[in-house]
XYZ file of C-alpha atoms in Angstrom:
646
model
C 27.333 -0.161 6.037
C 25.003 1.285 3.257
C 23.255 4.466 4.219
C 20.306 4.304 5.795
C 17.912 6.496 3.841
C 14.509 6.561 1.708
C 16.324 5.637 -1.050
C 17.592 2.376 0.498
C 14.266 1.568 1.487
C 12.786 1.687 -2.195
C 15.627 0.156 -3.747
C 14.739 -2.802 -1.432
C 11.223 -2.635 -1.570
C 11.309 -2.372 -5.432
C 13.272 -5.725 -5.783
C 11.929 -7.885 -2.595
C 8.479 -6.708 -3.124
C 8.788 -5.984 -6.982
C 5.098 -7.306 -8.114
C 3.358 -6.894 -4.945
C 0.512 -3.944 -4.795
C 2.191 -1.041 -3.359
C -0.381 1.941 -4.009
C -4.090 1.734 -5.008
C -6.311 4.484 -6.023
C -10.158 4.351 -7.178
C -11.406 5.339 -10.800
C -14.736 5.134 -12.234
C -14.120 1.416 -13.183
C -12.586 -0.135 -9.835
C -8.912 0.363 -8.513
C -5.773 1.838 -9.875
C -2.953 -0.071 -8.515
C 0.668 0.030 -9.081
C 3.421 -2.212 -7.815
C 6.793 -1.239 -5.623
C 8.699 -1.658 -9.060
C 6.174 0.410 -10.934
C 6.676 3.029 -8.098
C 10.107 3.389 -8.279
C 10.131 3.775 -12.301
C 7.230 6.196 -12.159
C 9.438 8.418 -9.238
C 12.352 8.084 -11.635
C 10.449 9.240 -14.685
C 9.183 12.344 -12.865
C 12.424 13.156 -11.463
C 13.552 13.557 -15.042
C 10.698 15.655 -15.751
C 11.214 17.772 -12.431
C 15.264 18.297 -13.195
C 13.933 19.171 -16.716
C 11.843 22.071 -15.014
C 14.995 23.419 -13.101
C 14.338 21.617 -9.620
C 17.825 21.839 -8.059
C 19.439 20.571 -5.213
C 17.734 22.039 -2.060
C 15.042 23.500 -3.941
C 11.446 22.929 -1.734
C 8.775 21.523 -3.807
C 5.480 22.144 -1.713
C 2.255 19.672 -1.927
C -1.109 20.391 -1.253
C -3.642 17.628 -2.430
C -5.591 14.800 -1.241
C -3.943 11.247 -1.009
C -3.373 9.867 -4.210
C -0.522 7.442 -5.956
C 0.773 10.640 -8.087
C 1.191 12.306 -4.119
C 3.405 9.669 -3.030
C 5.493 9.526 -6.516
C 6.192 13.152 -6.338
C 7.898 12.881 -2.892
C 10.096 10.314 -4.160
C 10.584 12.370 -7.580
C 11.613 15.490 -5.358
C 13.858 13.517 -3.552
C 15.620 12.164 -6.844
C 16.162 15.532 -7.802
C 17.742 15.904 -4.329
C 15.283 18.728 -2.884
C 12.636 18.867 -0.318
C 9.322 18.376 0.052
C 6.566 20.201 1.993
C 3.781 18.357 2.350
C 0.520 20.373 3.563
C -2.681 20.216 5.040
C -5.563 19.926 2.256
C -7.839 21.574 5.692
C -5.617 24.693 5.372
C -7.436 28.025 4.522
C -6.637 30.084 1.570
C -5.033 32.541 3.882
C -2.924 29.819 5.570
C -1.138 28.254 2.512
C 1.006 31.019 1.361
C 2.658 31.303 4.842
C 3.651 27.980 4.548
C 4.665 27.944 0.818
C 6.781 31.452 1.099
C 8.831 30.660 4.768
C 9.509 27.509 3.255
C 11.065 28.935 0.072
C 9.118 26.630 -2.212
C 9.594 27.093 -6.005
C 7.211 24.250 -7.174
C 3.834 23.687 -5.950
C 2.429 20.262 -6.595
C -1.354 20.197 -6.218
C -4.818 18.819 -7.146
C -8.312 19.726 -9.087
C -9.432 20.085 -5.542
C -7.276 22.183 -4.275
C -6.658 24.371 -6.878
C -9.218 27.412 -5.967
C -7.662 27.396 -2.623
C -3.995 27.992 -4.176
C -4.807 30.524 -6.626
C -7.639 32.265 -4.477
C -4.635 33.782 -2.371
C -2.210 34.225 -5.257
C -1.660 37.957 -4.262
C 0.197 36.277 -1.009
C 2.959 33.993 -2.787
C 6.246 35.844 -2.683
C 7.333 33.687 -5.591
C 5.733 34.846 -8.660
C 7.432 32.379 -10.725
C 6.017 29.721 -8.351
C 5.441 26.687 -10.639
C 2.017 24.934 -10.296
C 2.029 21.162 -11.050
C -1.615 19.461 -10.806
C -1.826 15.744 -10.432
C -4.838 15.688 -12.434
C -5.785 16.126 -16.211
C -7.248 19.270 -17.716
C -10.745 19.622 -16.979
C -13.637 22.070 -17.497
C -13.908 22.375 -13.454
C -10.340 23.095 -13.650
C -10.983 26.148 -16.513
C -13.859 27.498 -14.488
C -11.524 27.809 -11.286
C -8.956 29.809 -13.035
C -11.327 31.902 -15.366
C -13.376 32.805 -11.839
C -9.792 33.533 -10.433
C -8.756 35.332 -13.120
C -5.755 33.218 -13.338
C -4.197 31.900 -16.655
C -4.584 28.129 -17.167
C -1.156 27.979 -19.189
C 0.544 28.558 -16.160
C -0.748 25.019 -15.036
C 1.703 22.168 -15.441
C -0.028 18.762 -15.460
C 1.264 15.219 -14.406
C 0.708 13.186 -17.788
C 2.526 15.765 -19.574
C 5.372 15.669 -16.944
C 6.004 12.113 -17.303
C 6.181 12.486 -20.978
C 8.620 14.760 -20.795
C 10.467 12.958 -18.244
C 10.533 9.720 -20.123
C 12.006 11.520 -23.113
C 14.624 12.992 -21.150
C 15.227 9.858 -18.793
C 18.462 8.519 -20.614
C 20.134 11.947 -20.150
C 18.847 12.645 -16.723
C 19.549 9.199 -15.328
C 23.164 9.964 -14.834
C 22.225 12.754 -12.473
C 19.381 11.043 -10.349
C 22.248 8.472 -9.553
C 24.588 11.044 -8.725
C 21.865 12.667 -6.724
C 20.957 9.452 -4.805
C 24.521 8.521 -4.028
C 25.365 11.898 -2.702
C 22.345 11.885 -0.362
C 23.477 11.878 3.368
C 21.699 10.342 6.105
C 21.085 13.802 8.053
C 19.694 15.195 4.695
C 16.623 16.830 4.804
C 13.379 14.924 3.465
C 10.502 17.120 4.476
C 9.354 19.967 6.169
C 6.383 19.404 7.935
C 4.525 22.506 9.622
C 2.899 21.929 12.881
C -1.058 22.652 12.877
C -0.542 25.458 15.099
C -3.271 24.388 17.757
C -1.288 26.216 20.451
C 0.406 28.855 18.545
C 2.122 29.924 15.138
C 3.115 26.762 12.821
C 6.576 25.764 12.714
C 8.521 23.884 10.325
C 9.705 20.485 11.074
C 12.906 19.299 9.313
C 12.903 15.254 9.262
C 15.762 13.556 7.684
C 16.479 10.064 5.916
C 17.611 8.871 9.208
C 14.438 9.856 10.967
C 12.457 8.409 8.529
C 14.470 5.198 8.111
C 14.743 4.653 11.949
C 11.151 4.969 12.760
C 9.916 2.963 9.893
C 12.205 0.383 10.555
C 11.461 0.091 14.121
C 7.915 0.433 13.911
C 8.258 -2.936 11.625
C 10.536 -4.745 14.291
C 7.915 -3.392 17.319
C 4.803 -4.601 15.466
C 6.277 -7.923 13.774
C 4.358 -6.679 10.819
C 4.131 -9.885 8.433
C 4.364 -9.457 4.510
C 1.283 -9.105 2.036
C -0.962 -7.513 4.789
C -3.095 -4.523 3.595
C -4.789 -1.236 5.069
C -6.840 1.739 3.706
C -5.350 5.382 4.383
C -8.096 7.563 5.761
C -6.115 9.858 7.579
C -4.691 12.804 5.471
C -1.031 11.990 3.704
C 0.781 15.047 5.129
C -0.559 13.812 8.771
C 2.955 12.574 10.230
C 1.315 8.946 11.173
C 0.193 8.230 7.749
C 2.763 9.636 5.940
C 5.522 7.418 7.779
C 2.927 4.277 7.931
C 1.541 4.754 4.725
C 4.935 5.902 2.647
C 7.656 4.588 4.399
C 7.160 1.869 6.791
C 5.045 -0.083 3.924
C 8.223 -0.220 2.008
C 9.933 -1.972 4.943
C 7.545 -5.004 5.333
C 5.547 -4.854 1.634
C 2.251 -3.193 2.972
C -0.352 -2.227 0.132
C -1.950 0.670 0.457
C -5.301 1.776 -0.388
C -5.855 5.643 -0.583
C -9.848 6.584 0.479
C -11.625 8.077 -2.803
C -11.658 11.660 -2.330
C -12.612 12.699 -5.461
C -14.896 15.305 -5.563
C -13.376 16.803 -2.388
C -13.590 16.449 1.548
C -17.278 15.528 2.393
C -17.074 12.914 -0.450
C -14.272 10.758 0.756
C -16.262 10.854 4.309
C -19.232 9.579 2.184
C -16.907 6.902 0.800
C -14.879 5.434 3.621
C -17.520 2.504 4.403
C -17.479 1.670 0.698
C -13.968 1.658 0.336
C -13.116 -0.436 3.222
C -15.432 -3.241 2.134
C -13.802 -2.804 -1.105
C -10.079 -2.781 0.010
C -10.578 -5.461 3.055
C -7.725 -3.923 5.115
C -6.035 -5.776 7.654
C -5.381 -2.806 9.672
C -6.658 0.908 9.760
C -4.180 3.947 11.225
C -7.081 6.123 13.310
C -7.282 9.109 15.762
C -9.822 9.095 18.409
C -12.405 11.267 16.440
C -12.439 8.746 14.001
C -13.027 5.847 16.508
C -15.396 8.105 18.455
C -17.558 8.251 15.262
C -17.428 4.598 14.683
C -18.635 3.896 17.496
C -21.336 6.502 17.849
C -22.541 5.050 14.350
C -22.331 1.658 15.524
C -24.652 1.983 18.795
C -27.254 4.366 16.886
C -27.180 1.229 14.318
C -27.794 -0.887 16.925
C -30.359 0.676 18.514
C -32.356 1.453 15.574
C -32.386 -2.635 15.427
C -34.616 -2.374 18.778
C -34.588 -3.422 22.132
C -34.505 -6.960 21.705
C -30.980 -6.874 20.130
C -29.665 -3.571 21.334
C -30.207 -5.970 24.852
C -27.913 -8.810 23.503
C -25.715 -6.199 22.636
C -25.135 -3.919 25.865
C -24.618 -7.036 27.625
C -22.572 -8.602 25.478
C -20.289 -5.605 25.468
C -20.214 -5.498 29.246
C -19.368 -9.077 29.165
C -16.489 -8.348 27.013
C -15.323 -6.101 28.738
C -14.820 -7.878 32.087
C -13.117 -10.758 29.944
C -10.524 -8.626 28.749
C -9.621 -6.554 31.954
C -6.849 -4.043 31.075
C -5.507 -5.874 28.176
C -2.512 -6.723 29.934
C -3.819 -8.819 33.304
C -6.410 -10.892 32.207
C -9.259 -11.711 34.763
C -9.607 -14.979 36.215
C -11.263 -18.221 35.743
C -14.570 -17.312 37.430
C -14.920 -14.327 35.267
C -14.504 -15.873 32.314
C -17.145 -18.412 32.989
C -19.729 -15.863 34.347
C -19.371 -13.841 31.001
C -19.081 -16.570 28.951
C -22.693 -16.962 27.540
C -23.676 -13.260 27.215
C -20.394 -12.960 25.192
C -20.807 -15.831 22.622
C -24.215 -14.776 22.223
C -23.229 -11.292 21.352
C -20.379 -12.496 19.054
C -22.676 -14.838 16.971
C -25.165 -12.745 16.424
C -23.799 -8.999 16.224
C -19.876 -8.302 16.843
C -19.194 -11.115 14.062
C -21.324 -8.392 11.594
C -20.084 -5.179 13.048
C -16.523 -6.266 12.270
C -17.450 -6.431 8.296
C -18.271 -2.607 8.769
C -14.072 -2.771 8.361
C -14.157 -5.349 6.000
C -13.680 -9.055 6.195
C -10.042 -9.044 6.630
C -9.759 -6.549 9.588
C -7.449 -7.692 12.227
C -6.704 -4.281 14.474
C -6.381 -0.531 14.338
C -3.430 1.435 15.108
C -4.515 4.584 16.935
C -2.340 7.922 17.105
C -2.587 11.626 17.242
C -4.180 12.422 20.404
C -5.423 10.538 23.690
C -7.523 7.623 23.489
C -10.136 7.110 25.951
C -9.930 3.934 27.716
C -14.053 3.334 27.079
C -13.142 3.257 23.452
C -10.158 1.290 23.956
C -12.636 -1.270 25.860
C -15.322 -0.842 23.260
C -13.288 -2.164 20.246
C -11.321 -5.044 22.174
C -14.738 -5.950 23.048
C -15.989 -6.359 19.671
C -13.262 -7.801 18.543
C -11.005 -5.368 16.899
C -8.443 -4.076 19.466
C -7.122 -0.468 18.989
C -3.229 -0.559 19.452
C -3.001 2.833 20.930
C 0.400 4.592 20.349
C 1.894 8.335 21.215
C 4.053 10.346 18.934
C 4.653 13.529 17.428
C 6.077 15.136 14.342
C 9.292 16.085 15.742
C 9.657 12.096 16.375
C 8.965 11.091 13.146
C 6.217 10.238 14.484
C 6.089 7.066 16.264
C 7.540 7.155 20.499
C 5.557 3.989 21.990
C 2.678 1.684 21.035
C 0.561 -0.968 22.184
C 1.139 -4.257 19.770
C -0.434 -7.608 20.011
C 1.917 -8.490 21.949
C 2.463 -5.912 24.761
C -1.017 -4.430 25.328
C -2.442 -2.376 28.110
C -5.448 -0.482 27.684
C -5.640 3.138 28.965
C -1.367 3.439 27.898
C 0.057 4.501 24.746
C 2.053 1.403 25.003
C 6.142 0.731 25.090
C 8.651 2.723 24.081
C 10.380 1.757 20.745
C 13.758 0.266 21.178
C 15.728 2.432 19.535
C 15.416 5.303 21.268
C 15.648 6.413 25.183
C 12.870 8.321 26.954
C 12.987 10.128 30.473
C 10.283 11.956 32.350
C 11.228 15.368 33.688
C 10.215 18.222 35.889
C 10.168 21.803 34.858
C 13.549 21.978 35.674
C 14.759 19.398 33.279
C 15.374 17.111 35.925
C 14.628 13.169 35.511
C 11.628 11.866 37.515
C 11.478 8.316 39.156
C 9.436 5.910 37.474
C 5.230 6.772 38.314
C 5.730 10.301 38.671
C 4.131 12.759 36.142
C 6.311 15.407 34.268
C 7.193 15.974 30.563
C 8.132 13.428 28.196
C 11.471 13.365 26.786
C 13.171 11.251 24.290
C 16.661 10.605 22.297
C 17.315 8.774 19.319
C 17.551 8.280 15.452
C 14.134 9.458 15.244
C 14.501 13.197 16.564
C 14.081 15.940 13.827
C 16.681 17.871 12.670
C 15.394 21.111 14.024
C 12.595 23.641 12.722
C 13.368 25.352 9.913
C 14.345 29.146 9.875
C 13.691 28.816 13.767
C 17.133 28.136 15.895
C 15.558 29.494 19.011
C 12.463 27.485 18.812
C 15.146 24.218 18.050
C 17.369 25.097 21.359
C 14.504 25.136 23.505
C 12.960 21.799 22.128
C 16.513 19.918 21.719
C 18.519 20.022 24.464
C 21.308 17.676 24.452
C 20.237 15.688 21.965
C 17.064 15.267 24.087
C 13.650 16.187 22.602
C 11.688 17.817 24.905
C 7.948 17.220 23.662
C 5.680 19.504 25.693
C 3.765 16.384 26.788
C 2.812 15.165 30.024
C 3.189 11.696 31.084
C 4.729 9.195 32.991
C 5.805 5.201 32.602
C 3.712 3.287 34.847
C 4.969 -0.122 36.765
C 4.575 -2.515 33.865
C 6.809 0.000 31.594
C 3.902 1.197 29.640
C 3.806 4.762 28.483
C 0.798 7.103 30.075
C 0.358 10.549 28.437
C -1.991 12.605 30.555
C -1.891 15.738 27.963
C -0.220 18.542 26.334
C 1.634 21.112 28.556
C 0.735 23.819 26.752
C -3.266 23.121 26.708
C -2.912 23.225 30.726
C -5.407 24.386 32.874
C -3.834 27.289 35.206
C -5.942 27.781 38.557
C -5.683 31.157 40.075
C -2.996 29.833 42.548
C -1.059 28.842 39.361
C -1.574 24.953 39.531
C -1.413 23.341 36.520
C -3.251 20.225 35.358
C -4.208 18.761 32.154
C -7.964 18.574 30.669
C -7.866 15.829 28.109
C -8.288 12.964 30.032
C -11.463 14.629 31.680
C -12.786 15.746 28.339
C -12.410 12.453 27.009
C -14.260 10.654 30.205
C -17.237 12.952 30.001
C -17.700 12.630 26.151
C -17.140 8.940 26.276
C -20.052 8.784 29.152
C -22.294 11.525 28.221
C -24.125 10.500 24.739
C -26.000 14.088 25.009
C -22.663 15.594 24.985
C -20.919 15.818 21.684
C -17.666 18.131 22.517
C -16.291 19.512 25.229
C -13.613 22.369 26.015
C -12.687 22.497 29.604
C -11.267 26.125 30.498
C -9.270 27.752 33.090
C -7.137 30.596 33.199
C -5.767 31.576 36.387
C -9.649 31.295 37.667
C -11.004 30.402 41.116
C -12.675 27.607 39.300
C -13.170 25.393 36.233
C -15.844 25.602 33.493
C -16.366 24.200 29.917
C -17.959 24.941 26.633
C -19.792 22.138 25.069
C -21.593 21.429 22.028
C -24.575 18.821 21.992
C -25.330 15.627 20.190
C -28.614 16.813 18.044
C -30.102 13.405 17.663
C -29.464 12.162 21.162
C -30.989 15.440 22.487
C -34.208 15.164 20.359
C -34.496 11.339 21.735
C -34.392 12.540 25.132
C -36.854 15.342 24.540
C -39.166 12.792 22.568
C -38.877 10.183 25.589
C -39.881 13.060 27.881
C -42.599 14.729 26.411
C -43.103 17.601 28.566
C -39.712 18.509 28.896
C -38.723 22.079 28.828
C -35.155 24.309 28.485
C -34.965 23.980 32.308
C -35.142 20.312 32.615
C -32.987 19.719 29.739
C -30.556 22.194 31.256
C -30.573 19.864 34.310
C -29.975 16.878 32.675
C -26.966 18.036 30.845
C -25.550 19.359 34.510
C -25.691 15.618 35.404
C -24.196 14.649 31.897
C -21.538 16.271 32.806
C -20.466 14.714 35.672
C -21.777 11.316 34.981
C -18.662 10.174 34.691
C -17.103 10.824 38.067
C -19.859 7.832 39.134
C -18.126 5.201 36.815
C -15.658 2.614 38.665
C -12.462 3.861 36.496
C -13.313 7.210 36.967
C -13.861 7.666 40.399
C -11.749 9.857 42.237
C -9.226 9.996 39.844
C -9.489 13.900 39.049
C -9.106 16.467 41.089
C -12.303 18.247 42.104
C -10.847 21.333 40.951
C -10.410 20.711 37.531
C -13.961 19.527 36.975
C -16.073 22.049 35.343
C -18.420 23.835 37.763
C -20.307 25.549 34.956
C -20.763 25.541 31.091
C -22.044 27.150 28.463
C -23.703 25.500 25.213
C -22.391 26.189 22.069
C -24.976 26.288 19.431
C -22.198 25.456 16.523
C -20.043 21.994 16.599
C -16.533 22.761 16.491
C -15.165 21.456 13.178
C -13.151 21.676 10.444
C -15.776 23.785 8.511
C -15.444 26.592 11.149
C -11.574 26.000 11.440
C -12.077 25.297 15.233
C -10.596 21.878 14.603
C -7.688 21.351 12.844
C -6.615 18.478 10.102
C -5.579 16.004 12.690
C -9.150 16.439 14.287
C -7.654 18.170 17.632
C -9.541 21.098 19.178
C -7.399 24.630 18.221
C -8.094 25.678 21.691
C -6.747 29.209 21.372
C -9.389 30.067 18.875
C -12.146 28.787 20.418
C -11.314 30.583 23.366
C -11.132 33.896 21.126
C -14.379 32.947 19.459
C -16.291 32.676 22.409
C -14.575 34.650 25.057
C -17.874 36.231 25.859
C -19.649 32.985 26.773
C -16.442 32.512 28.651
C -16.610 35.367 30.401
C -20.359 35.233 31.279
C -19.411 32.365 33.848
C -16.950 34.276 35.913
C -18.969 37.508 36.162
C -21.187 38.631 38.629
C -24.189 36.047 39.566
C -22.528 33.700 36.805
C -24.541 30.738 37.745
C -27.547 32.182 37.027
C -26.411 34.491 34.006
C -25.167 31.526 32.502
C -28.243 29.384 32.890
C -30.349 31.800 31.342
C -27.785 32.049 28.406
C -28.412 28.370 28.065
C -31.919 27.958 27.942
C -31.874 30.728 25.593
C -29.399 28.324 23.390
C -31.676 25.475 24.009
C -34.765 27.069 22.883
C -32.839 28.072 19.726
C -32.025 24.868 18.726
C -34.882 22.369 20.068
C -38.706 22.620 19.625
C -39.441 23.256 23.593
C -40.234 25.925 26.174
């Protein structure tokens, strides 16, 4: 039997899908594309150059760049050189990058023009003074300016085109070495060391092997029954484990054509280019996280509102009808419901929904969601307009996919069915397996489970016990065998009496029901009651103020109090959450939690411990003497600073 490695996937793809488009990126005149066979050829050339540079077996090659063709080629080339990739998030702070490079022991650093300043800005913090920097762009005036400003010798930079030229000139000499490296590769050899985002503590280096990627990629294709000649636009960063497995490896299994969002000029340009690239690339599916799908919903609703009350009315009635017609996606409502909702749904479908789908390109069929909990209201929204979100669940330590909804087994409000090639059990705090339906820690076992944490045997032993990966996430298996994820163990609220509860479900419910609230972090650290920090949706608040001309800060505050609890009146949430975990007080934060202020990480999740530290004084207000009045006065002060009211 052939070894189950990345090489096996790449070799088979380069033959089976030889002339099919694999990777595409935008340039000034259109899209650059390379086929599956060309990707392998380029990887061999670059591997030849890497060997000439001195990349040896088990060396570490760090990559810090926006997604592009040569990002992927660099990964394959590193493997051909029998080395290990260390993919890093472009959202890292300059001072956060050296820790990961130093800890991994990287000897080579692949970067881009966009990330150069971040890398050399902390040059004095790197332990390896001989660290070689490879730039995935051509020399430019901007690169020269960055180097000059940092007093960095530009001659230390190696440029990708020069390396391809070097690789070609030495390919005949190095090809035997490359073939030996491939033949000597074992299934348990490490492919990547991926560092956790550190939302709840210090980052750890997750070692994923050839077998991990092979197993997870193939089973994802088997589960989804993905056909050939389909395409996607990768919006998520390539270092994100979800995009990494699907964007690089699953594509090899079934010939998916990958387009990368145009990130030339940096992250803000990438955001602006998403709607343009969607229309151009015409993806059949998209990989998303809740923050992205939530932003899409807000923009859609704002666009509908701008069309006037007539169109908005058709949209609202059609959306409600669509939600009723779909049920939970698994159990469809009866004929009476289908008949009663037919007219409103079909009018909205013909006049609005059909056009809304074009926002995501003319070929869009579905989204695959991961990364965090996805509120059921988001799932209902997209299913109603004709683009279902097949929510899944996973984590980098599992390569990353553990479960997913699919067109063949879909139940909204869940994270789908466990993949066939792994075992799953729900355990209590003592590691004892719980009966179906009971909440506990999600534990899985299979070929997708990581090798361990790099240089951290203690953490590895705490996480992997007798082959079982203890995920640290809480959930249960429902009566229909769907996995329901309820939150992260380390993000737990802890009451005065030591009882614990996961806040994510309540947070998602509040955000999706309350248009005035943009973000919320619920808090309880051994306290008598639960509180929250919230940021506001400025546009919706201003619309409220405009509609209520004489509103003052106190009236707006009362409105926000009602908004905070509005979710509890919705049928799907009524009585669902224990009252002790619902916020009884809140503080308005003027500045939204964002990647810019480092309170949101690269996977668009809140970094709770950083938010807590930054706003500890605001949290303390809600637990001090006369806390209700003190908190209210502080909120009115913030409101007056943010909006033109008394």
